[in-house]
Amino acid sequence: MPPSLTAALQEWESLEKEYHQTQESHRLYLQKLDEVSKLQSNCSSSIARQRSRLKDMSQLMKKCNKERLTEEDVKTLDEIKEHIKARPNTFFEMEAFLPKKNGLYLNLVLGNVSVTLLSKQSKFAYKDEYEKFKLYLTVILILFAFMCYFFVSYRFVDAILNFLLVWYYCTLTVRESILISNGSRIKGWWVFHHYVSAFLSGVMLTWPDGYLYQNFRNQFLAFSLYQSMVHCMQYYYQSGCLYRLRTLGERHNMDLTVEGFQSWMWQGLTFLLPFLFFGHFWQLYNGLSLFRMARLPDCKEWQVSMCGISFLILFMGNFLTTVAVVRTKLKSKDQAKPKGQ
């Protein structure tokens, strides 16, 4: 037998052996997947059952409070109440690693596809990628807005900037919805204002060139430039603050940076508040400027009033949320002070 044929047969035997091992590994993989799927269903059913029973337990506790109880019984009931209060957070943590139905928005965008990431590493990797995406796009928006404000005054270049803003905010809403499905606690206004911003950018994109557009153009570009720079500042300081708080165990690992002020940012980040409030009032000024423009006899574009409404919604949401957070934080700070101080 020629040496080359001998070598080929030996190589084939090795390949066959490896092939059978691969088949066995794949069979085990499918078996484990099936087991994992069954465990996921069992866990989800168990959590739903626990929630239902906890509601019944809460009703039972209310009945117990009406009875005459000893001091020891009251102490026991208080302990049970504390455990009941803590359970929803525990269930939330558990469900972050279980498949769940997508919300309305994700169903419309992606369909009924599971977006649950089943390991901590993949969740953190996706979160970090989201944060980097925000930072890189914000830097690009700063450069683009700077170029449009100082060097280029063509409508089609402005349209590219507006399209970039639409794509950026729409992408953020999808990514945030996926992160929320995976345990991120971002909610309320910090999610909704991205939808408003996407709508505003879309309306700006459709605004035809003309006297009214040119009259508002520089004001909008200056605002976009300022807002993107503040977002960059927020990203750097918030990410450092979140890292320290996560290390101390005071924040959740899936918490995100936001375009605003939250209670955990108090120490070391209060210097950002003047910049934030200035940006909020600039949104108000933009809204009022557009409404004044809409009252002009030669104003025929519907985009003027729509942009004005969007800016006013952004102002009210940002301003009231920031004031509420600061007020709550000041109250909790006062309560934490020892009496007599």
Coordinates of C-alpha atoms in Angstrom, one line a residue:
M1 CA 0.0 0.0 0.0
P2 CA 1.4 3.4 -1.0
P3 CA 2.5 5.6 1.9
S4 CA 0.2 8.4 0.8
L5 CA -2.9 6.0 0.9
T6 CA -1.8 4.8 4.4
A7 CA -1.7 8.4 5.6
A8 CA -5.1 9.2 4.0
L9 CA -6.7 6.1 5.7
Q10 CA -5.3 7.1 9.1
E11 CA -6.5 10.6 8.6
W12 CA -10.0 9.3 7.7
E13 CA -10.1 7.0 10.7
S14 CA -9.3 10.0 12.9
L15 CA -12.0 12.1 11.2
E16 CA -14.6 9.3 11.6
K17 CA -13.8 9.0 15.3
E18 CA -14.0 12.8 15.8
Y19 CA -17.3 12.8 13.8
H20 CA -18.9 10.3 16.1
Q21 CA -17.8 12.3 19.1
T22 CA -19.3 15.4 17.6
Q23 CA -22.6 13.5 17.0
E24 CA -22.6 12.4 20.6
S25 CA -21.9 15.9 21.9
H26 CA -24.7 17.3 19.8
R27 CA -27.1 14.6 21.0
L28 CA -26.2 15.5 24.6
Y29 CA -26.6 19.2 23.9
L30 CA -30.1 18.7 22.5
Q31 CA -31.0 16.5 25.5
K32 CA -29.8 19.2 27.9
L33 CA -31.6 21.9 25.9
D34 CA -34.8 19.9 26.4
E35 CA -34.1 19.6 30.1
V36 CA -33.4 23.3 30.4
S37 CA -36.7 24.1 28.6
K38 CA -38.7 21.9 31.0
L39 CA -36.9 23.5 34.0
Q40 CA -37.7 27.0 32.6
S41 CA -41.4 26.1 32.3
N42 CA -41.4 24.6 35.8
C43 CA -39.7 27.7 37.3
S44 CA -42.1 30.1 35.5
S45 CA -45.2 28.1 36.7
S46 CA -43.8 28.0 40.2
I47 CA -43.2 31.8 40.3
A48 CA -46.7 32.5 39.0
R49 CA -48.1 30.1 41.7
Q50 CA -46.1 31.7 44.4
R51 CA -47.3 35.2 43.4
S52 CA -50.9 34.0 43.6
R53 CA -50.4 32.4 47.0
L54 CA -48.6 35.5 48.3
K55 CA -51.7 37.6 47.4
D56 CA -53.9 35.2 49.3
M57 CA -51.3 35.3 52.2
S58 CA -51.5 39.1 52.2
Q59 CA -55.3 38.9 52.6
L60 CA -54.9 36.4 55.4
M61 CA -52.5 38.7 57.2
K62 CA -55.0 41.5 57.1
K63 CA -57.6 39.3 58.8
C64 CA -55.0 38.3 61.4
N65 CA -54.4 42.0 62.2
K66 CA -58.0 42.4 63.3
E67 CA -57.6 39.7 65.9
R68 CA -56.2 40.2 69.4
L69 CA -52.6 39.3 69.3
T70 CA -49.8 38.9 71.8
E71 CA -46.5 40.7 71.4
E72 CA -44.8 37.6 70.1
D73 CA -47.6 37.1 67.5
V74 CA -47.2 40.7 66.3
K75 CA -43.4 40.2 66.0
T76 CA -44.0 37.0 64.0
L77 CA -46.5 38.7 61.6
D78 CA -44.0 41.6 61.1
E79 CA -41.3 39.2 60.1
I80 CA -43.6 37.4 57.6
K81 CA -44.6 40.8 56.2
E82 CA -41.0 41.7 55.6
H83 CA -40.5 38.5 53.8
I84 CA -43.6 39.1 51.6
K85 CA -42.3 42.6 50.7
A86 CA -38.9 41.1 49.6
R87 CA -40.3 38.4 47.5
P88 CA -41.3 40.5 44.4
N89 CA -37.7 41.6 44.0
T90 CA -36.5 38.0 44.2
F91 CA -39.0 36.9 41.6
F92 CA -37.9 39.8 39.4
E93 CA -34.3 38.6 39.6
M94 CA -35.4 35.0 38.8
E95 CA -37.5 36.0 35.8
A96 CA -34.6 37.9 34.3
F97 CA -33.1 34.5 33.5
L98 CA -36.3 32.9 32.2
P99 CA -37.9 33.3 28.8
K100 CA -40.9 35.7 28.8
K101 CA -43.3 37.1 26.3
N102 CA -42.2 40.3 24.6
G103 CA -44.0 43.5 25.3
L104 CA -46.1 45.2 22.6
Y105 CA -43.3 47.2 21.2
L106 CA -40.9 44.3 20.8
N107 CA -43.7 42.2 19.3
L108 CA -44.3 44.8 16.7
V109 CA -40.6 45.3 15.8
L110 CA -39.2 41.8 16.2
G111 CA -42.3 39.5 16.4
N112 CA -42.7 36.7 18.9
V113 CA -39.0 36.0 19.3
S114 CA -37.4 35.4 22.7
V115 CA -34.9 38.0 23.5
T116 CA -34.0 36.7 27.0
L117 CA -30.2 36.2 27.5
L118 CA -29.8 33.2 29.7
S119 CA -26.3 33.9 31.2
K120 CA -24.9 36.8 33.3
Q121 CA -22.0 37.1 30.9
S122 CA -24.2 37.6 27.9
K123 CA -26.4 40.1 29.7
F124 CA -23.5 42.2 30.9
A125 CA -21.9 42.0 27.4
Y126 CA -25.1 43.2 25.8
K127 CA -25.4 46.0 28.4
D128 CA -21.8 47.1 27.9
E129 CA -22.3 47.1 24.1
Y130 CA -25.4 49.3 24.5
E131 CA -23.5 51.8 26.6
K132 CA -20.7 51.9 24.0
F133 CA -23.2 52.3 21.2
K134 CA -24.7 55.4 23.0
L135 CA -21.3 56.9 23.6
Y136 CA -20.0 56.4 20.0
L137 CA -23.2 57.7 18.4
T138 CA -23.2 60.7 20.7
V139 CA -19.7 61.6 19.7
I140 CA -20.7 61.2 16.0
L141 CA -23.7 63.4 16.6
I142 CA -21.5 66.1 18.2
L143 CA -19.2 66.1 15.2
F144 CA -22.1 66.1 12.7
A145 CA -24.0 68.9 14.5
F146 CA -20.7 71.0 14.8
M147 CA -20.1 70.6 11.1
C148 CA -23.6 71.6 10.1
Y149 CA -23.6 74.6 12.5
F150 CA -20.3 76.1 11.5
F151 CA -19.3 74.8 8.1
V152 CA -22.2 73.3 6.0
S153 CA -25.6 74.8 5.4
Y154 CA -27.2 72.4 2.9
R155 CA -30.6 71.0 3.7
F156 CA -29.7 67.5 2.5
V157 CA -26.8 67.4 5.1
D158 CA -29.2 68.5 7.8
A159 CA -31.5 65.6 6.6
I160 CA -28.6 63.2 7.1
L161 CA -28.2 64.4 10.7
N162 CA -31.9 64.2 11.4
F163 CA -32.0 60.7 9.9
L164 CA -29.1 59.7 12.1
L165 CA -31.1 61.0 15.1
V166 CA -34.2 59.0 14.1
W167 CA -32.1 55.8 13.7
Y168 CA -30.3 56.4 16.9
Y169 CA -33.4 56.9 19.1
C170 CA -35.3 54.1 17.4
T171 CA -32.4 51.8 18.0
L172 CA -32.2 52.9 21.6
T173 CA -35.8 52.1 22.2
V174 CA -35.4 48.5 20.8
R175 CA -32.2 47.9 22.7
E176 CA -33.7 49.3 26.0
S177 CA -36.7 47.0 25.6
I178 CA -34.4 44.0 25.2
L179 CA -32.4 45.1 28.3
I180 CA -35.7 45.6 30.3
S181 CA -36.6 42.0 29.3
N182 CA -33.3 40.9 30.7
G183 CA -33.6 42.6 34.1
S184 CA -32.6 46.3 33.6
R185 CA -34.5 48.6 35.9
I186 CA -34.7 51.6 33.5
K187 CA -38.4 52.6 33.4
G188 CA -40.9 55.5 33.3
W189 CA -39.9 58.8 31.6
W190 CA -36.3 57.7 30.9
V191 CA -37.7 55.1 28.4
F192 CA -40.7 57.2 27.1
H193 CA -38.6 60.3 26.3
H194 CA -36.7 58.3 23.6
Y195 CA -39.9 57.6 21.8
V196 CA -40.7 61.4 21.9
S197 CA -37.2 62.2 20.7
A198 CA -37.5 59.7 17.8
F199 CA -40.8 61.3 16.8
L200 CA -39.3 64.9 17.0
S201 CA -36.3 63.9 14.9
G202 CA -38.7 62.3 12.3
V203 CA -40.7 65.4 12.0
M204 CA -37.6 67.5 11.7
L205 CA -36.5 65.2 8.9
T206 CA -39.7 65.9 6.9
W207 CA -39.6 69.7 7.4
P208 CA -39.1 71.2 4.0
D209 CA -36.5 73.8 3.4
G210 CA -37.7 77.4 3.5
Y211 CA -37.7 80.7 5.5
L212 CA -39.2 79.1 8.6
Y213 CA -36.9 76.1 8.6
Q214 CA -33.8 78.3 8.1
N215 CA -35.0 80.6 10.9
F216 CA -35.1 77.7 13.4
R217 CA -32.1 75.7 12.0
N218 CA -29.2 77.2 13.9
Q219 CA -31.2 77.2 17.2
F220 CA -31.9 73.5 16.7
L221 CA -28.3 72.6 15.7
A222 CA -26.9 74.6 18.7
F223 CA -29.3 72.7 21.0
S224 CA -28.4 69.3 19.5
L225 CA -24.7 70.1 20.0
Y226 CA -25.2 71.2 23.6
Q227 CA -27.4 68.2 24.4
S228 CA -25.0 65.7 23.0
M229 CA -22.1 67.2 24.9
V230 CA -24.1 67.0 28.2
H231 CA -24.9 63.4 27.4
C232 CA -21.2 62.7 27.0
M233 CA -20.4 64.2 30.4
Q234 CA -23.3 62.2 31.9
Y235 CA -22.0 59.0 30.4
Y236 CA -18.5 59.3 31.8
Y237 CA -19.6 60.4 35.3
Q238 CA -22.6 58.0 35.6
S239 CA -20.6 55.0 34.4
G240 CA -17.9 55.6 37.0
C241 CA -20.5 56.2 39.7
L242 CA -22.5 53.0 38.8
Y243 CA -19.2 51.0 38.8
R244 CA -18.4 52.1 42.4
L245 CA -22.0 51.5 43.6
R246 CA -22.2 48.0 42.0
T247 CA -18.9 47.1 43.6
L248 CA -20.4 48.1 47.0
G249 CA -23.5 46.1 46.2
E250 CA -25.7 49.2 46.3
R251 CA -26.8 49.0 42.6
H252 CA -28.1 46.3 40.3
N253 CA -25.6 44.9 37.7
M254 CA -27.9 45.7 34.8
D255 CA -28.5 49.4 35.7
L256 CA -27.9 51.8 32.9
T257 CA -26.7 55.3 32.4
V258 CA -29.6 57.7 31.5
E259 CA -30.0 61.2 30.0
G260 CA -31.1 62.7 33.3
F261 CA -30.6 62.8 37.0
Q262 CA -31.5 59.8 39.3
S263 CA -31.3 59.4 43.1
W264 CA -28.1 57.3 43.1
M265 CA -26.2 60.1 41.4
W266 CA -26.4 62.5 44.3
Q267 CA -22.8 62.3 45.6
G268 CA -20.3 63.9 43.2
L269 CA -22.8 64.5 40.4
T270 CA -24.8 67.4 41.6
F271 CA -22.6 69.7 39.5
L272 CA -24.4 68.3 36.4
L273 CA -27.8 69.7 37.6
P274 CA -27.2 73.2 36.3
F275 CA -26.3 71.8 32.9
L276 CA -29.4 69.6 32.9
F277 CA -31.8 72.4 33.9
F278 CA -30.3 74.7 31.3
G279 CA -31.0 72.0 28.7
H280 CA -34.5 71.6 30.0
F281 CA -35.3 75.3 29.7
W282 CA -33.7 75.4 26.3
Q283 CA -36.3 72.8 25.3
L284 CA -39.0 75.1 26.6
Y285 CA -37.5 78.0 24.7
N286 CA -37.5 75.9 21.5
G287 CA -41.1 74.9 22.0
L288 CA -42.2 78.5 22.6
S289 CA -40.2 79.8 19.6
L290 CA -41.9 77.2 17.4
F291 CA -45.4 78.1 18.7
R292 CA -44.7 81.8 18.0
M293 CA -43.6 80.8 14.5
A294 CA -46.7 78.7 14.0
R295 CA -48.9 81.9 14.6
L296 CA -47.2 83.7 11.7
P297 CA -49.6 84.3 8.7
D298 CA -47.2 82.7 6.2
C299 CA -46.7 79.5 8.3
K300 CA -48.2 76.6 6.4
E301 CA -45.9 73.7 7.5
W302 CA -47.5 71.3 10.1
Q303 CA -44.0 70.4 11.2
V304 CA -43.7 73.7 13.1
S305 CA -46.5 73.0 15.6
M306 CA -45.7 69.2 15.9
C307 CA -42.0 70.1 16.8
G308 CA -43.3 72.7 19.3
I309 CA -45.5 70.2 21.0
S310 CA -42.7 67.6 21.1
F311 CA -40.3 70.1 22.7
L312 CA -42.8 71.1 25.3
I313 CA -43.5 67.4 26.2
L314 CA -39.7 66.8 26.5
F315 CA -39.4 69.9 28.7
M316 CA -42.2 68.9 31.1
G317 CA -41.1 65.3 31.3
N318 CA -37.4 66.1 31.9
F319 CA -38.0 69.0 34.2
L320 CA -40.7 67.4 36.4
T321 CA -38.8 64.1 36.7
T322 CA -35.6 65.8 37.6
V323 CA -37.3 68.0 40.2
A324 CA -39.1 65.0 41.7
V325 CA -35.8 63.0 42.0
V326 CA -34.0 66.0 43.7
R327 CA -37.0 66.6 46.0
T328 CA -37.1 62.9 47.0
K329 CA -33.4 62.8 47.5
L330 CA -33.4 65.9 49.7
K331 CA -36.2 64.4 51.8
S332 CA -34.4 61.1 52.3
K333 CA -31.2 63.1 53.2
D334 CA -33.0 65.1 55.8
Q335 CA -34.6 61.9 57.3
A336 CA -31.2 60.2 57.5
K337 CA -29.8 63.1 59.6
P338 CA -29.6 62.4 63.4
K339 CA -32.3 64.3 65.4
G340 CA -31.1 67.5 67.0
Q341 CA -28.8 68.4 64.1

